[in-house]
Amino acid sequence: MDRLILLVLTRWRMELRAMARARERAVGLLLLLPGLLFSSLFGAFLAFAGIRAVGHDPTILLPALSLVATAVGLSWILAPMVTGVALTESHDVSRLLHFPVPVPVLVAASLAGNLLQPTVLAALPIAAAVAFGVSQTPAAFPFAFAGCLLSLVFLISATQVSGLVIHGIARRRRFQDVAVFLLAGLGFTMSVVPMLLFSGGGRPILALLRSLVAHDVALLSPFAWGLRAAVYAGRGEAAAFLGWSAAQLAAIAGAAALSAALIQRIYRGEFELGRAGAQKEGGRAIMVFAGSIGAQVEKDLRIAWRNPATKATLVLSCLTPLFWLFVFTRMRSGLSPFTLLALATFVGATAFGNDFAQEGRGLGLLLGFPVERWRVLVAKNLAALALRLPGVAVLIGTGALLGSFALLPAAATIVAGTFLIAAGVGNYSSILFPTAMGRPGRNPFGGSTSGARGLAGVALGMLFFTSTLALAAPFVFLAWLPLLLGETLWWLLTLPLSFAGAVAVYAMLIAGAAALFRRREPELLERILEAEAEA
Amino acid sequence: MDHVSFRVARGRFFGFLGPNGAGKSTTIKMLTGLLRPTEGEITIEGHPLERDLLAVKRVIGVLPEELPLYERLTGEEYLLFAGRMYGLSPAEARRRTDELLAFLSLEEERGKLIVDYSQGMRKKTALAAALIHSPRVLFLDEPLNGIDPVSGRVVTDLLRRLARKGVTMFFTSHVLDVAERLCDEVAIIDRGRLVAQGTLEQIRAQREVGQDASLEDVFLKLVAADVRREDLSWIG
């Protein structure tokens, strides 16, 4: 027990120190907390109202609650693949394995450590609301709440298992490459399926849900057994409560045992999921571009193409506009000119990225070369532009096909202008709040992309997106104006003006960022190395 | 670092030695512009580092202890990239890359991604990148760690030849007999302070140790190393 307490306290201390050393993440988390609190309370209200609306009809309440719990459970497990942020942390236990600590203690410490994660804390009011909703008498509430908590603990145990599976895959570099590419595709599919289903109206979804509830398909889902116990506790049926609670406890124990087995197998190198293909070895390397900017662009493109996550992003950047265009064409209003231009604005404005994240330790190398810092930033932005070009071309091309070719210059100007400004803003994000991608062989969803720090990163991303929109707004407006006035001939004047304005803002952003870069070089390097060590 | 001040003459093989945590790597980071000193001045080949960082970077080559290479480039691609970043023409970068790969026995691995290289191969690749632009000063942080004896001999011979041609070597190592064989001059730091500098003979004379004392003996005396000889209380 002493060692368990020590491990949990050490983990919490490390988490707090990591937040303290990256103050912007602490600020980002603080910004996100009101939203998290609101969603928690709103979720609690929905849960309570939903249960009371259904009443205590066992034919609907149990299957419906089970279905919701299963959906929530799967979304938590798949969160790293779908959103890139793990809602809890599967911390790297490899540093603890040489201590004579039983693996179950490590597993228990990991579970207990996750209890302080913001997303777990945010789930508590919802669990309480469910318990309150299903309790027919005040005396039943504690038992119902206990049932809900059992479901929550299983949820955390299951995310621990999925985190370990991801970690296990990541330990073989070549296999990780394939897995990350496929998982990014899965994430994309998961995120677009609901939109595709809803784009044809909600009827198919409702029919599917009714069928799932009618057949109680979530009966076998261990995510819901604690909730089932809670429902029976609320009705005062002690035997059923005890039975489902025991089942949930057994599921928790099973997940913990699976975690322990995975930990043992992963770190002994016995976790073989398959054989990855051998690396192809080509002939002599080809240089395409000359000069320092050309060399950097070429280097970034090669690395991006060989990195499965960025390769997946590249492929998905071509699919995403197609998906949105498909959704819009299925809507009653079809693809209006406004929709296409709004889509162009969105695609351009979301193009910013934390460009130094990929550099990781290589940043020290890059800073060692005698190259002006503005050239480094411009090269990074050019490489990012080149990577997004296929997606943008797909958007503009298909948009013009579905809408009108007359919109093509306006859409292209908006994408190019907002992209430039997004890239310029992204440079500040890279310099001020550097993050690092996990190195091959390390958990790709560990460190700064998991738990509280991952959520804080999301908040910072939203902040930079808003800044990009604010800076790009005048130029986007210039490009839209002729459409608003119904005088499309004005585009001959407004489009060049809009693009020139965006270029001027980009130049100013680059000048400022280069000066900031020169001043913060040592600090930036230190932060990247720290972030990479944590990842 | 605590008021460290030293001067290294051009073409000298300068060993910068000290126990763990003494500040060797920190000093190299400051000398190469990766860490900003709170006070003081650094001048390399006549260029003040604070005012003319890029000019300094043009004349130095750095082999850091940790090897931050681009792991998803091949060794050959990495050297071609480094050559162009130092301002070489593509043809010259190609010529020097081929020569370096052959010299450091990396030719067979030229098409392999660096992520799949062994530690020794990474070290040789990083050394090749530090040499590709013909630097006038080389900073080498533990250059022989992880290199097999054959490659180690090739590397030390190369470093000696470079020093004879006027390249200044700034070298750190934990292996004191290697430092003793290679260095014309050494500086020893302890807890961030410079405790000795000069040729081994000068340091022996200053510190009144015998003329047959090895660098290790001098080092242990200077850093006041408390080499404990008693057993641990709980080990029977």
XYZ file of N, CA, C and O in Angstrom, chain A residues 81-169:
356
model
N -7.249 8.235 -31.086
C -7.214 8.049 -32.533
C -8.097 9.079 -33.245
O -7.774 9.536 -34.323
N -9.218 9.432 -32.612
C -10.169 10.328 -33.283
C -9.759 11.794 -33.111
O -9.771 12.571 -34.047
N -9.350 12.151 -31.888
C -9.083 13.573 -31.635
C -7.609 13.866 -31.395
O -7.216 15.018 -31.345
N -6.792 12.830 -31.224
C -5.374 13.059 -30.938
C -5.102 13.392 -29.484
O -3.982 13.655 -29.098
N -6.156 13.376 -28.663
C -5.966 13.668 -27.239
C -6.529 12.501 -26.428
O -7.688 12.140 -26.584
N -5.679 11.915 -25.572
C -6.156 10.842 -24.704
C -6.805 11.469 -23.475
O -6.231 12.363 -22.866
N -8.005 11.011 -23.137
C -8.741 11.647 -22.040
C -8.169 11.266 -20.670
O -8.395 11.951 -19.688
N -7.464 10.170 -20.608
C -6.721 9.849 -19.386
C -5.298 9.537 -19.824
O -5.000 9.529 -21.012
N -4.463 9.256 -18.875
C -3.051 9.089 -19.206
C -2.615 7.643 -18.966
O -2.886 7.090 -17.906
N -1.977 7.037 -19.975
C -1.384 5.713 -19.731
C 0.105 5.973 -19.634
O 0.807 6.009 -20.609
N 0.550 6.282 -18.426
C 1.933 6.741 -18.319
C 2.915 5.596 -18.512
O 2.599 4.430 -18.314
N 4.096 5.997 -18.935
C 5.132 5.044 -19.315
C 5.676 4.358 -18.058
O 6.351 4.987 -17.240
N 5.361 3.068 -17.912
C 5.810 2.373 -16.703
C 7.169 1.708 -16.899
O 7.682 1.081 -15.984
N 7.763 1.892 -18.087
C 9.033 1.198 -18.343
C 10.107 1.620 -17.344
O 10.990 0.851 -17.009
N 10.015 2.867 -16.846
C 11.037 3.341 -15.899
C 10.846 2.729 -14.504
O 11.685 2.864 -13.638
N 9.690 2.085 -14.294
C 9.418 1.548 -12.961
C 9.637 0.042 -12.888
O 9.615 -0.538 -11.815
N 9.844 -0.570 -14.060
C 9.840 -2.040 -14.090
C 11.032 -2.674 -13.399
O 10.973 -3.835 -13.002
N 12.142 -1.937 -13.265
C 13.294 -2.567 -12.619
C 13.187 -2.539 -11.097
O 13.986 -3.141 -10.412
N 12.168 -1.833 -10.573
C 11.936 -1.877 -9.130
C 11.147 -3.144 -8.794
O 10.331 -3.595 -9.604
N 11.393 -3.678 -7.616
C 10.640 -4.899 -7.261
C 9.216 -4.567 -6.821
O 8.854 -4.776 -5.662
N 8.455 -4.002 -7.725
C 7.054 -3.651 -7.427
C 6.176 -4.565 -8.270
O 6.375 -4.655 -9.486
N 5.215 -5.254 -7.653
C 4.351 -6.135 -8.451
C 3.604 -5.328 -9.526
O 3.191 -4.187 -9.266
N 3.445 -5.938 -10.680
C 2.779 -5.235 -11.790
C 1.362 -4.794 -11.410
O 0.943 -3.688 -11.762
N 0.580 -5.624 -10.660
C -0.760 -5.138 -10.269
C -0.704 -3.811 -9.507
O -1.616 -2.985 -9.620
N 0.352 -3.594 -8.736
C 0.477 -2.313 -8.015
C 0.660 -1.175 -9.019
O 0.086 -0.098 -8.862
N 1.454 -1.422 -10.079
C 1.647 -0.405 -11.118
C 0.315 -0.074 -11.796
O 0.000 1.085 -12.071
N -0.462 -1.140 -12.058
C -1.766 -0.950 -12.715
C -2.694 -0.142 -11.806
O -3.337 0.826 -12.244
N -2.733 -0.532 -10.536
C -3.609 0.169 -9.591
C -3.177 1.624 -9.456
O -4.017 2.529 -9.370
N -1.856 1.853 -9.436
C -1.355 3.229 -9.306
C -1.771 4.059 -10.514
O -2.139 5.229 -10.383
N -1.719 3.430 -11.699
C -2.108 4.143 -12.916
C -3.590 4.507 -12.866
O -3.984 5.619 -13.213
N -4.416 3.557 -12.405
C -5.862 3.816 -12.305
C -6.147 4.918 -11.296
O -6.899 5.853 -11.570
N -5.517 4.811 -10.122
C -5.759 5.816 -9.076
C -5.263 7.183 -9.537
O -5.897 8.202 -9.274
N -4.131 7.192 -10.235
C -3.573 8.457 -10.729
C -4.520 9.153 -11.684
O -4.593 10.382 -11.715
N -5.276 8.379 -12.446
C -6.198 8.968 -13.416
C -7.437 9.583 -12.774
O -8.182 10.307 -13.439
N -7.667 9.278 -11.492
C -8.875 9.805 -10.844
C -8.872 11.323 -10.764
O -9.921 11.948 -10.672
N -7.686 11.931 -10.819
C -7.626 13.394 -10.737
C -7.633 14.066 -12.101
O -7.493 15.274 -12.179
N -7.770 13.292 -13.181
C -7.815 13.906 -14.505
C -9.102 14.726 -14.639
O -10.161 14.291 -14.165
N -9.028 15.887 -15.281
C -10.225 16.749 -15.350
C -11.431 16.051 -15.971
O -12.559 16.254 -15.522
N -11.183 15.219 -16.993
C -12.326 14.585 -17.650
C -13.007 13.577 -16.716
O -14.223 13.380 -16.804
N -12.202 12.955 -15.850
C -12.782 12.002 -14.897
C -13.588 12.761 -13.844
O -14.713 12.382 -13.498
N -13.010 13.865 -13.364
C -13.724 14.667 -12.361
C -15.026 15.220 -12.951
O -16.050 15.283 -12.260
N -14.964 15.588 -14.242
C -16.162 16.145 -14.887
C -17.260 15.102 -15.028
O -18.444 15.457 -15.172
N -16.887 13.839 -14.995
C -17.896 12.775 -15.137
C -18.655 12.540 -13.832
O -19.741 11.943 -13.842
N -18.088 13.016 -12.704
C -18.720 12.730 -11.408
C -20.120 13.357 -11.274
O -21.048 12.670 -10.824
N -20.309 14.640 -11.654
C -21.680 15.183 -11.551
C -22.679 14.411 -12.419
O -23.845 14.247 -12.028
N -22.209 13.915 -13.576
C -23.117 13.153 -14.452
C -23.498 11.839 -13.776
O -24.674 11.436 -13.772
N -22.490 11.199 -13.152
C -22.768 9.946 -12.430
C -23.765 10.207 -11.299
O -24.712 9.421 -11.084
N -23.574 11.335 -10.603
C -24.484 11.663 -9.493
C -25.895 11.930 -10.023
O -26.887 11.497 -9.412
N -25.975 12.615 -11.171
C -27.297 12.927 -11.745
C -28.008 11.651 -12.175
O -29.224 11.513 -11.969
N -27.243 10.726 -12.763
C -27.844 9.441 -13.169
C -28.374 8.721 -11.921
O -29.511 8.223 -11.900
N -27.545 8.702 -10.887
C -27.946 8.016 -9.644
C -29.204 8.660 -9.060
O -30.128 7.968 -8.619
N -29.214 9.974 -9.080
C -30.370 10.707 -8.550
C -31.616 10.417 -9.389
O -32.709 10.223 -8.861
N -31.401 10.370 -10.698
C -32.525 10.138 -11.612
C -33.139 8.765 -11.450
O -34.362 8.612 -11.548
N -32.307 7.753 -11.208
C -32.849 6.384 -11.139
C -33.331 6.014 -9.733
O -33.977 4.979 -9.552
N -32.988 6.856 -8.730
C -33.365 6.515 -7.345
C -34.814 6.880 -7.079
O -35.213 8.040 -7.239
N -35.585 5.881 -6.652
C -37.008 6.150 -6.343
C -37.168 6.620 -4.900
O -38.185 7.200 -4.557
N -36.155 6.324 -4.061
C -36.186 6.814 -2.678
C -34.816 7.393 -2.344
O -33.819 6.976 -2.938
N -34.753 8.364 -1.406
C -33.443 8.933 -1.044
C -32.471 7.873 -0.533
O -31.274 7.963 -0.770
N -33.007 6.858 0.159
C -32.118 5.828 0.714
C -31.428 5.030 -0.382
O -30.352 4.443 -0.169
N -32.024 5.004 -1.574
C -31.437 4.203 -2.667
C -30.263 4.917 -3.338
O -29.445 4.296 -4.018
N -30.191 6.258 -3.107
C -29.196 7.035 -3.846
C -27.749 6.544 -3.648
O -27.032 6.379 -4.636
N -27.297 6.320 -2.413
C -25.888 5.905 -2.249
C -25.561 4.637 -3.035
O -24.480 4.525 -3.630
N -26.500 3.697 -3.069
C -26.239 2.439 -3.786
C -26.239 2.672 -5.299
O -25.409 2.115 -6.028
N -27.171 3.505 -5.727
C -27.215 3.811 -7.165
C -25.937 4.536 -7.587
O -25.359 4.261 -8.647
N -25.489 5.461 -6.741
C -24.268 6.212 -7.052
C -23.060 5.261 -7.091
O -22.184 5.384 -7.964
N -23.043 4.318 -6.166
C -21.941 3.340 -6.154
C -21.926 2.562 -7.468
O -20.846 2.307 -8.047
N -23.106 2.195 -7.950
C -23.182 1.473 -9.234
C -22.618 2.315 -10.370
O -21.847 1.835 -11.200
N -23.003 3.605 -10.368
C -22.500 4.509 -11.427
C -20.986 4.631 -11.350
O -20.291 4.642 -12.375
N -20.457 4.734 -10.121
C -19.001 4.867 -9.964
C -18.282 3.617 -10.460
O -17.185 3.703 -11.025
N -18.914 2.448 -10.261
C -18.292 1.214 -10.765
C -18.152 1.281 -12.279
O -17.127 0.883 -12.848
N -19.172 1.801 -12.941
C -19.093 1.951 -14.401
C -17.966 2.899 -14.777
O -17.229 2.668 -15.738
N -17.823 3.984 -14.005
C -16.774 4.968 -14.289
C -15.385 4.345 -14.113
O -14.482 4.560 -14.939
N -15.233 3.563 -13.055
C -13.925 2.920 -12.818
C -13.620 1.942 -13.960
O -12.484 1.865 -14.440
N -14.640 1.236 -14.429
C -14.388 0.329 -15.555
C -13.974 1.123 -16.801
O -13.095 0.706 -17.559
N -14.617 2.281 -16.973
C -14.284 3.134 -18.121
C -12.791 3.502 -18.083
O -12.077 3.412 -19.100
N -12.315 3.877 -16.896
C -10.900 4.264 -16.766
C -10.005 3.034 -17.006
O -8.972 3.112 -17.670
N -10.433 1.887 -16.479
C -9.637 0.662 -16.682
C -9.548 0.327 -18.167
O -8.493 -0.080 -18.667
N -10.672 0.491 -18.868
C -10.685 0.148 -20.293
C -9.808 1.110 -21.092
O -9.100 0.700 -22.014
N -9.812 2.402 -20.718
C -8.944 3.349 -21.447
C -7.485 3.040 -21.157
O -6.617 3.252 -22.004
N -7.223 2.513 -19.947
C -5.847 2.119 -19.643
C -5.409 0.973 -20.562
O -4.295 0.978 -21.096
N -6.308 0.017 -20.775
C -5.978 -1.100 -21.666
C -5.699 -0.578 -23.078
O -4.705 -0.932 -23.715
N -6.582 0.312 -23.567
C -6.382 0.803 -24.936
C -5.096 1.620 -25.032
O -4.374 1.550 -26.022
N -4.781 2.391 -23.970
C -3.527 3.151 -23.957
C -2.325 2.233 -24.032
O -1.349 2.502 -24.735
N -2.409 1.123 -23.313
C -1.286 0.171 -23.325
C -1.156 -0.508 -24.689
O -0.041 -0.768 -25.154
N -2.291 -0.808 -25.309
C -2.222 -1.414 -26.653
C -1.536 -0.437 -27.620
O -0.651 -0.812 -28.386
N -1.911 0.843 -27.535
C -1.274 1.857 -28.393
C 0.227 1.904 -28.108
O 1.059 1.930 -29.009
N 0.561 1.892 -26.830
C 1.966 1.933 -26.432
C 2.709 0.701 -26.951
O 3.834 0.792 -27.441
N 2.051 -0.443 -26.842
C 2.682 -1.689 -27.309
C 2.965 -1.643 -28.801
O 4.053 -2.022 -29.252
N 1.995 -1.141 -29.545
C 2.186 -1.035 -30.995
C 3.347 -0.076 -31.292
O 4.171 -0.318 -32.164
